[in-house]
Every structure is written in C-alpha cells, then in structure tokens.
CSV table of C-alpha atoms in Angstrom, one decimal:
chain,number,residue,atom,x,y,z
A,466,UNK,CA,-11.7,-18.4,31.9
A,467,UNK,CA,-8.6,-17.7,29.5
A,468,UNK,CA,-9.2,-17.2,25.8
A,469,UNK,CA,-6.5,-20.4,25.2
A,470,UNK,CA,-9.4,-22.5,27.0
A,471,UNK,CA,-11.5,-21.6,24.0
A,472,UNK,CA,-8.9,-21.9,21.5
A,473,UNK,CA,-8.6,-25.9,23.1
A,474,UNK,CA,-12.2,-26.1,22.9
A,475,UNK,CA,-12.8,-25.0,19.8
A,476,UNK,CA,-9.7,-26.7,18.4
A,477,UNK,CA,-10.9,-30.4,20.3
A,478,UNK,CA,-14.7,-29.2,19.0
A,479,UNK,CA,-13.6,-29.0,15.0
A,480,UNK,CA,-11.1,-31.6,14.9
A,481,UNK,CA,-13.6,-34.3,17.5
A,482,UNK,CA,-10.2,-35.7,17.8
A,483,UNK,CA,-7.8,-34.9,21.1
A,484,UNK,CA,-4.6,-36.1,19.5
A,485,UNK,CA,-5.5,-33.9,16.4
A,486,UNK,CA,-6.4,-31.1,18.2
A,487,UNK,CA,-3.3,-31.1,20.3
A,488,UNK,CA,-0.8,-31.2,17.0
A,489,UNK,CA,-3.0,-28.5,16.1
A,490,UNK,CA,-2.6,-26.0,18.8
A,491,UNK,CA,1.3,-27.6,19.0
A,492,UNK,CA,1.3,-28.7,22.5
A,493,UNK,CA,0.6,-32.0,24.1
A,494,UNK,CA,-2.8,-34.3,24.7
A,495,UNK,CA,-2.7,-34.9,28.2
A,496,UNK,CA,-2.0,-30.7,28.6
A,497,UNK,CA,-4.7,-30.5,26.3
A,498,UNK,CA,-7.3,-32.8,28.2
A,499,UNK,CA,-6.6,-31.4,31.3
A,500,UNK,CA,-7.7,-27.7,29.7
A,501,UNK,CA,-10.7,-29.0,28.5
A,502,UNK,CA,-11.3,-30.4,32.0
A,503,UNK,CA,-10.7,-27.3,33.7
A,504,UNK,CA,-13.2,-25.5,31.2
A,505,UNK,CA,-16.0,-27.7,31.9
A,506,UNK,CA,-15.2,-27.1,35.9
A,507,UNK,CA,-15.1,-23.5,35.4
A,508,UNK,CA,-18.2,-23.6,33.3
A,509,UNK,CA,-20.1,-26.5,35.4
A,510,UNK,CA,-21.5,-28.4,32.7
A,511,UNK,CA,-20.1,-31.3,30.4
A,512,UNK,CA,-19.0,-29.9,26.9
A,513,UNK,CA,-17.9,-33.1,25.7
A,514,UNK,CA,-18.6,-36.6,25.5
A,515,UNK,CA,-15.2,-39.2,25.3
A,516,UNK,CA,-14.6,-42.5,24.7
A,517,UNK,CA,-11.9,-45.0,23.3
A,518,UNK,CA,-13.1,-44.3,19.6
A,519,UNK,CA,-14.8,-41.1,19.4
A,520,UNK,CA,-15.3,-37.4,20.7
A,521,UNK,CA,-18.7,-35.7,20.7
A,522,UNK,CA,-20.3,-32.6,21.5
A,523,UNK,CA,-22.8,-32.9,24.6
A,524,UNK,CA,-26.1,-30.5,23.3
A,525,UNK,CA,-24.2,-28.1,26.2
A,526,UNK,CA,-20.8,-28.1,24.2
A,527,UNK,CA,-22.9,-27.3,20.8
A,528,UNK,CA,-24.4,-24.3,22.5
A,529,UNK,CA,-21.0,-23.5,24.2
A,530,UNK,CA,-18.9,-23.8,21.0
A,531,UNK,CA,-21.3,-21.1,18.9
A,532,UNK,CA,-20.5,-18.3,21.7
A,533,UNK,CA,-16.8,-19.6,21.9
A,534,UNK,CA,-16.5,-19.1,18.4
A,535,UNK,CA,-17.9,-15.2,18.4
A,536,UNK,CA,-15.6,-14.6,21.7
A,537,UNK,CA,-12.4,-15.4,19.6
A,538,UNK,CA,-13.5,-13.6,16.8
A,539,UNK,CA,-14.1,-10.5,18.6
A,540,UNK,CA,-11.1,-11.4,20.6
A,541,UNK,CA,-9.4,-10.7,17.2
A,542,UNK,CA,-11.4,-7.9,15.8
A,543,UNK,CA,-10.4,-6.4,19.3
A,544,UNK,CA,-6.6,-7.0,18.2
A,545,UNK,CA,-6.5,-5.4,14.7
A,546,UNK,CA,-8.4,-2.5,15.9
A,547,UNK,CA,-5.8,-1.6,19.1
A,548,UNK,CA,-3.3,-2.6,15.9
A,549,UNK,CA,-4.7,-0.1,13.7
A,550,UNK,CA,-4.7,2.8,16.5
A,551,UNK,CA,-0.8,2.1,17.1
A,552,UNK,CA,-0.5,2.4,13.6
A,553,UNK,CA,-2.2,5.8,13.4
A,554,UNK,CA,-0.4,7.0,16.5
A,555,UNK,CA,3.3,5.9,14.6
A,556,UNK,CA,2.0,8.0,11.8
A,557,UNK,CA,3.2,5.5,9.7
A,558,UNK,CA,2.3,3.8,6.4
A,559,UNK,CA,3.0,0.1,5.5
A,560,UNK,CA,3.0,-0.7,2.1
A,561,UNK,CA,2.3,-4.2,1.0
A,562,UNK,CA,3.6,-5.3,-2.6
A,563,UNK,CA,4.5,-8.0,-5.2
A,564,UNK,CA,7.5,-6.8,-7.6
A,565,UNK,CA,5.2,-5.3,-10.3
A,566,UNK,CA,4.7,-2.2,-8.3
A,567,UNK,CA,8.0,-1.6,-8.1
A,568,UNK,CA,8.4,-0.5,-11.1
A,569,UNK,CA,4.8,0.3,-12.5
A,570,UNK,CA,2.8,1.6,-9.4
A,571,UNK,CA,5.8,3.4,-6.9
A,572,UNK,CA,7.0,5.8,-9.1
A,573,UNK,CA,3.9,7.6,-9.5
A,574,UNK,CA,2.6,7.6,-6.1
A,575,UNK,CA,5.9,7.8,-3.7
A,576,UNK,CA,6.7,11.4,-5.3
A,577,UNK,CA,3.5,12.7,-4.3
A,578,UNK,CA,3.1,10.9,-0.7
A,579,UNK,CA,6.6,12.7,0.2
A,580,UNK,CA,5.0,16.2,-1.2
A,581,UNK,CA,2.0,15.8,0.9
A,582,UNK,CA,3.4,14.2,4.1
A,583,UNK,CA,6.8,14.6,4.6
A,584,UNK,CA,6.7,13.6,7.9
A,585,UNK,CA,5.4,10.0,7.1
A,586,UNK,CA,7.6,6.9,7.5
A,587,UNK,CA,6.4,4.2,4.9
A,588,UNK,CA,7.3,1.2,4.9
A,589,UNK,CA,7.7,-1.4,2.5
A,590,UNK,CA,6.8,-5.6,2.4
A,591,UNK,CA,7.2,-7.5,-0.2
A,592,UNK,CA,4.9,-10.5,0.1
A,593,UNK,CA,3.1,-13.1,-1.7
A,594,UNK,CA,-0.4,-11.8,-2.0
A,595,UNK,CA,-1.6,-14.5,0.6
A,596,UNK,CA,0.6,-13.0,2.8
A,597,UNK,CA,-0.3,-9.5,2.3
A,598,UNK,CA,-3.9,-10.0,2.7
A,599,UNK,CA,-3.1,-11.7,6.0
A,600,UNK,CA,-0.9,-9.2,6.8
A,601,UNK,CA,-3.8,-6.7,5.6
A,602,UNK,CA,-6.3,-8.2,7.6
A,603,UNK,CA,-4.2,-8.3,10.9
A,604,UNK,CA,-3.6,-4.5,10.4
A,605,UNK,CA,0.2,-4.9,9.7
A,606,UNK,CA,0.1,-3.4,6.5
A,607,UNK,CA,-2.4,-0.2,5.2
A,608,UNK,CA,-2.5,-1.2,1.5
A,609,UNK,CA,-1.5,-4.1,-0.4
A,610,UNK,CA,-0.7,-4.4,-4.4
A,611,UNK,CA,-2.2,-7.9,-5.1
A,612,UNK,CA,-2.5,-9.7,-8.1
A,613,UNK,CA,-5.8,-10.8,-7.2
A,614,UNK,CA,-9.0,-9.7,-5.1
A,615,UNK,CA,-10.0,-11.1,-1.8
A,616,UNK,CA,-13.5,-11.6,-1.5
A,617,UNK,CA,-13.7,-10.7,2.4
A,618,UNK,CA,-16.3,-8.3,3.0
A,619,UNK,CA,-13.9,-6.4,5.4
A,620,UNK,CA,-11.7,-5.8,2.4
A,621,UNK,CA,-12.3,-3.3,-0.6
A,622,UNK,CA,-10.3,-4.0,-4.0
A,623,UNK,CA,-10.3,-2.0,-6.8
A,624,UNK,CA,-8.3,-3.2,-10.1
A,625,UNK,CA,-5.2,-0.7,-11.1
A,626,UNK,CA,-4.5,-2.3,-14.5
A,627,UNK,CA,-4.6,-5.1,-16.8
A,628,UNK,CA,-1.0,-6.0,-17.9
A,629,UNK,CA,-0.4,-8.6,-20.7
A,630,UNK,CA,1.9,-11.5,-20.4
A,631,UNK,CA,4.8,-12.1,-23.1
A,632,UNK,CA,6.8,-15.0,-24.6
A,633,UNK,CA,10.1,-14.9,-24.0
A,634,UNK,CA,13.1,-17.7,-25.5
A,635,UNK,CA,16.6,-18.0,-25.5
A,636,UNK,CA,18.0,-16.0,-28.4
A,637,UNK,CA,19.7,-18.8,-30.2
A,638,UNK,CA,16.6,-20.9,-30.3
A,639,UNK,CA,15.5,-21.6,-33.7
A,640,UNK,CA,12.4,-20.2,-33.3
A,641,UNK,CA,13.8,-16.8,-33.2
A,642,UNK,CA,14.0,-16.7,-36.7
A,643,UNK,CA,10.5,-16.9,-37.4
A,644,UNK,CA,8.7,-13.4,-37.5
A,645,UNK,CA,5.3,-14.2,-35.8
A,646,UNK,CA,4.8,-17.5,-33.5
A,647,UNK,CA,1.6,-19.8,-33.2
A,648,UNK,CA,1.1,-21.1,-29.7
A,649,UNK,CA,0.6,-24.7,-31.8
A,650,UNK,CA,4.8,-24.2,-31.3
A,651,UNK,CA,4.5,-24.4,-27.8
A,652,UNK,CA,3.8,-28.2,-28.2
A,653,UNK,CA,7.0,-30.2,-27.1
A,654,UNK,CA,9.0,-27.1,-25.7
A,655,UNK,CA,10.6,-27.1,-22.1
A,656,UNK,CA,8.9,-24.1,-20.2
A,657,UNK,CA,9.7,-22.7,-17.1
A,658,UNK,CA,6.5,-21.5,-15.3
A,659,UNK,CA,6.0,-19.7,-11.6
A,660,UNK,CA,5.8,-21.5,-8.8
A,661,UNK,CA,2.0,-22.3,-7.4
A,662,UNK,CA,2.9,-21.2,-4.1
A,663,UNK,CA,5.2,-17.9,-5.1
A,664,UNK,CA,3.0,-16.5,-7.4
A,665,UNK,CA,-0.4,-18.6,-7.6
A,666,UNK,CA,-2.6,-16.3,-10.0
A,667,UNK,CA,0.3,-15.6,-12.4
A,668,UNK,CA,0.7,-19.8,-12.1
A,669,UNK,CA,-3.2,-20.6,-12.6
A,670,UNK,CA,-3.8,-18.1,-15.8
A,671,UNK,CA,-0.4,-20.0,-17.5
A,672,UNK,CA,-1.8,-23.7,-16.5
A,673,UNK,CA,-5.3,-22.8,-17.3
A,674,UNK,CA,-4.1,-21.4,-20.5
A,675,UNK,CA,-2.2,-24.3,-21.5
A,676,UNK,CA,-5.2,-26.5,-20.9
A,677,UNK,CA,-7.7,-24.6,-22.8
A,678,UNK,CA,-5.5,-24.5,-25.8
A,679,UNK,CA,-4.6,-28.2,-25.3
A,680,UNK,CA,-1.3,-27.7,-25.3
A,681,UNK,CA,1.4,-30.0,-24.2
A,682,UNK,CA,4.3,-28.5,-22.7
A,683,UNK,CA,7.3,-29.7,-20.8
A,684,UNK,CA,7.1,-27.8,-17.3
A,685,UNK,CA,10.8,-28.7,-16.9
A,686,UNK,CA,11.6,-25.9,-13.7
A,687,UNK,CA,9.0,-23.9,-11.4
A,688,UNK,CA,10.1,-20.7,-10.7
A,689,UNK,CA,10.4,-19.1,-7.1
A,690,UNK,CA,10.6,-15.1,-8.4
A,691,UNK,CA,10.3,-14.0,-11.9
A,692,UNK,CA,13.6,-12.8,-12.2
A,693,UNK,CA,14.7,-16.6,-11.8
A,694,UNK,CA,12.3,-17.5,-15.1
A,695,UNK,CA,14.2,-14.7,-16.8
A,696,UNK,CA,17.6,-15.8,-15.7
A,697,UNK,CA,16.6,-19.5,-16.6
A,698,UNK,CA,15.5,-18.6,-19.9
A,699,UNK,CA,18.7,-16.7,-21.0
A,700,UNK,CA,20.8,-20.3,-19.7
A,701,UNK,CA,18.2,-21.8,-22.0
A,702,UNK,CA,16.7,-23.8,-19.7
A,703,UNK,CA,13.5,-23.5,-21.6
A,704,UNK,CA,10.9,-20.6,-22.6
A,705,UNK,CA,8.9,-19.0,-20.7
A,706,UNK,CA,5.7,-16.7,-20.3
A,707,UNK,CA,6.1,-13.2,-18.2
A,708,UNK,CA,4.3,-10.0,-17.3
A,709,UNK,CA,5.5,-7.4,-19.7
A,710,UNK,CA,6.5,-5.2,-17.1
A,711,UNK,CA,9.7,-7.7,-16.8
A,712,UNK,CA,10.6,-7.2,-20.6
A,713,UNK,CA,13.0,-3.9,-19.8
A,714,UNK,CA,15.0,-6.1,-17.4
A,715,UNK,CA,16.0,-8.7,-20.4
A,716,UNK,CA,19.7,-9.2,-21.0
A,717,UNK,CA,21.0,-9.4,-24.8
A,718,UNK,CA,20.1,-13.1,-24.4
A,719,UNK,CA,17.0,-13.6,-24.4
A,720,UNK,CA,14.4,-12.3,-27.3
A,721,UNK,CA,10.5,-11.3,-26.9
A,722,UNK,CA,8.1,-13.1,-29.4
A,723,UNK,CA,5.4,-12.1,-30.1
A,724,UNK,CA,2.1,-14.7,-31.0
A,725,UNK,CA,-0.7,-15.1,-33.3
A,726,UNK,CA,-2.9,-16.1,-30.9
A,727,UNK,CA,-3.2,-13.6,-27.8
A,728,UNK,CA,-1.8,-14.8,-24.8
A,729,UNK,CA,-4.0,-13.9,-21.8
A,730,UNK,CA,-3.8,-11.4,-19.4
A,731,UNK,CA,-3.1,-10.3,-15.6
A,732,UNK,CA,-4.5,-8.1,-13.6
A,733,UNK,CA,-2.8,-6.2,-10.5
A,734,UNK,CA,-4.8,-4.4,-7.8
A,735,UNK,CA,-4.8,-2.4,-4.6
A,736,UNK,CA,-6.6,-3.4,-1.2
A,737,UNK,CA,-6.9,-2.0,1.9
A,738,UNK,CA,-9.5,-2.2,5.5
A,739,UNK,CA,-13.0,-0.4,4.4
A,740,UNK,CA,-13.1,0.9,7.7
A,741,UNK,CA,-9.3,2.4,7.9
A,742,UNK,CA,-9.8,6.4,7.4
A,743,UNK,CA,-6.1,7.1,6.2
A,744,UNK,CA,-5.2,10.4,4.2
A,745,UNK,CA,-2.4,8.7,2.6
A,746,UNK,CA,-4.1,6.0,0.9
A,747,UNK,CA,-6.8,8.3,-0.4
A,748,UNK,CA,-4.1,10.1,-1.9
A,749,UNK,CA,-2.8,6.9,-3.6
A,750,UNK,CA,-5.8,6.0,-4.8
A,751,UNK,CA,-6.5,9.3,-6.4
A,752,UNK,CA,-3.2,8.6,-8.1
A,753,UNK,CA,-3.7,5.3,-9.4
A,754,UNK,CA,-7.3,6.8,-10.9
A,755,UNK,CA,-5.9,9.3,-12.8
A,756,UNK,CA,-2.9,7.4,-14.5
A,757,UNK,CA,-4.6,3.7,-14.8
A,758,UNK,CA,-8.1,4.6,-14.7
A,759,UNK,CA,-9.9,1.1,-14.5
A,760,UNK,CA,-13.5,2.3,-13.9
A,761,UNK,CA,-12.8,2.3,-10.2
C-alpha cells in the first residue's frame, strides 16, 4: 500500500464523486477507479459502495478513511520534520516577509544576526502572508512577518507593532487646499484600494472601514503591490489609503492628508514553528521586544 492510494481514497471519500475526485488529484477517472480497486484488494474488504448516481462509504470505508486520514497527516508531519533537520544541517535561516519589514523590521535585526552568526546564510521571501504561513508550516521558511496571525496551534505569533494607515491624493486635487479632511469627503471619490488576494488584511480593514462609516466610494483600480497604489495616485487615478511606512517613498506628486476622523489601523507580526529551537530567531525576537515592545 502506497501513500497515493490513500490520497485517492481519501480524495474519492470527501468529494463521494469519482469524476471530482479525479480533477482533484489532476489525473484521470478510469486511473483513479482502478486505484481504488487495487486498495480494496490489497486491504480485502469493500471501502466503497458505486452506482450510476451516487458514491458511498461501506461502514468498512468509514473506519478505513479515519486511519487514512492520520496516516497522511503523519506522512506530513514526518516531511516538515526531515525538512526542518536539513534546514538545521544548512545552518541556514529563511526569512519570510511582506514589504513593511523591509524597511521597519530588517534594519534592526540583520545588523545584529551578522554580529552573532556570521557564518549564517539567510535567506529572504517575499510572500503574501498566505503563502508564508504555508511556506512556514511546510518548514520552508524559519520566521514569517505577517500582517495577520494564524490561529494553528502549531504556530506561535506574537504582534511587533501597530502601524496607522494614511490618506494619500494627487497634489493638484482640490482637496489639497483644505487643512484637515472629514472622511464625509470620501463620498463620490475614485479610490484605489489593495487587491483581496495581494494583500487581504490590508484589503478587509479598508472595505470594512468604508462600510462601517457608510461611505460610498468609487473603487475604480485594485492594486497588486502598494507601490502600484502610490504610483496610481500620483497619475491621479484616484486617492488612496496606505500604511504610513509607504509615506517616505512619495514623489513630489502626491500629498498626505491627514483626517478628522481616525482612520484605522494595521497590525504586522512575526510567526514561527513552536517546536523549532533556533538561536537566530530568539535573537530576533529579543530585538523586536526591545524596539516595538507590544506586551509580547
């Protein structure tokens, strides 16, 4: 018995649908069928009941599909921990990142990694954050700047820093000349907003804000990286709300309002594998304490 008879089973077991399952594992029904019948040989019972309309489990498959089920996860566990060893072994450090830590988070920790281990090679990847804790959990990166927590219980997050978000227009939009701004002006105006997928937290606290404050916008572009909303904003495409950390890389076009009303806030924070012992990001982590001290 292979492991990619379980992955069949357990896909066919989930979906109760060959044809599903097949698109699902990307290969064909009839290859599909056939490794479901050559699991039920090897195991000598039925698993699965067929017929023109339906798949079901027999009582045998229900029992079968639980232990299938912890196999592959172990299977897995099994993976990231040979993963993590190697890693060790490479004396190595891969840091995962969105663009924030770039400038706010790197500068502080990468001068004091190189005094303490000079011998480490650290690697960066920059990633979404869905991608990094992916990434994180597969043991392909050590530590991952995030904009948001995962809730696994295999993870541990601890918050760096709340950062606030600004308003930022075209500098030959009339609204420039007025000295403070009300978001009740944000009614009618052409915005450019992140991208759900790109940056999904920074793209959920602007949407939610909007709707809480009953405010209708024209979302007239969504933006793949922030440095596009910056660059659409000074073509004035529209306005647009940003981390502060982008306001030092604004060109002469584009001016920084600032609001009546408080616009909300983002948070940025670094994860990393409770169980991963790793002198490096202890280090970090003492770092991040002692210049953004969050209570962590």
């Amino acid at each position: 018995m292979e492991l990619r008879h379980l992955r069949y089973f357990v896909a066919v077991a989930e979906e109760l649908n060959f044809t599903k399952a097949a698109q699902r594992m990307c290969t064909v029904q009839p290859s599909l069928s056939q490794q479901i019948k050559d699991l039920e040989n090897e195991v000598g019972v039925q698993l699965l009941i067929r017929s023109n309309r339906k798949v079901e489990l027999t009582e045998e498959g229900k029992a079968f599909l639980k232990q299938a089920i912890l196999s592959l996860e172990h299977a897995e566990l099994a993976i990231q921990e040979a993963r993590k060893v190697a890693n060790l072994q490479k004396d190595q450090l891969n840091i995962g990142f969105v663009p924030v830590a770039e400038m706010k988070i790197f500068p502080y920790i990468m001068p004091n990694i190189r005094a303490h281990f000079p011998e480490l090679k650290i690697h960066f990847h920059s990633l979404t954050d869905a991608d990094q804790f992916k990434a994180l959990k597969n043991a392909e990166i050590d530590i991952a700047f995030t904009r948001y927590q995962d809730q696994s219980s295999d993870i541990e997050c601890v918050q760096i820093f709340n950062e606030p978000l600004a308003l930022i227009v075209p500098k030959d939009d009339p609204i420039t000349e007025q000295r403070h701004v009300s978001v009740k002006n944000f009614n009618g105006q052409n915005f450019v907003i992140s991208d759900e997928d790109a940056s999904p937290q920074l793209h959920k606290i602007i949407s939610d804000y909007f709707k809480e404050s009953k405010l209708n916008v024209n979302i007239v572009q969504h933006s793949t990286n922030i440095l596009l909303n910056v660059n659409l904003v000074g073509m004035g495409v529209g306005w647009s709300i940003v981390p502060a950390y982008v306001i030092p890389l604004l060109g002469d076009k584009i001016v920084v309002k600032n609001t009546i009303e408080p616009l909300p806030m983002i948070g940025l924070y670094a994860s990393y594998r409770k169980a991963q012992k790793n002198e490096a990001i202890e280090l970090i982590l003492r770092i991040l304490k002692q210049q953004f001290y969050m209570g962590f």
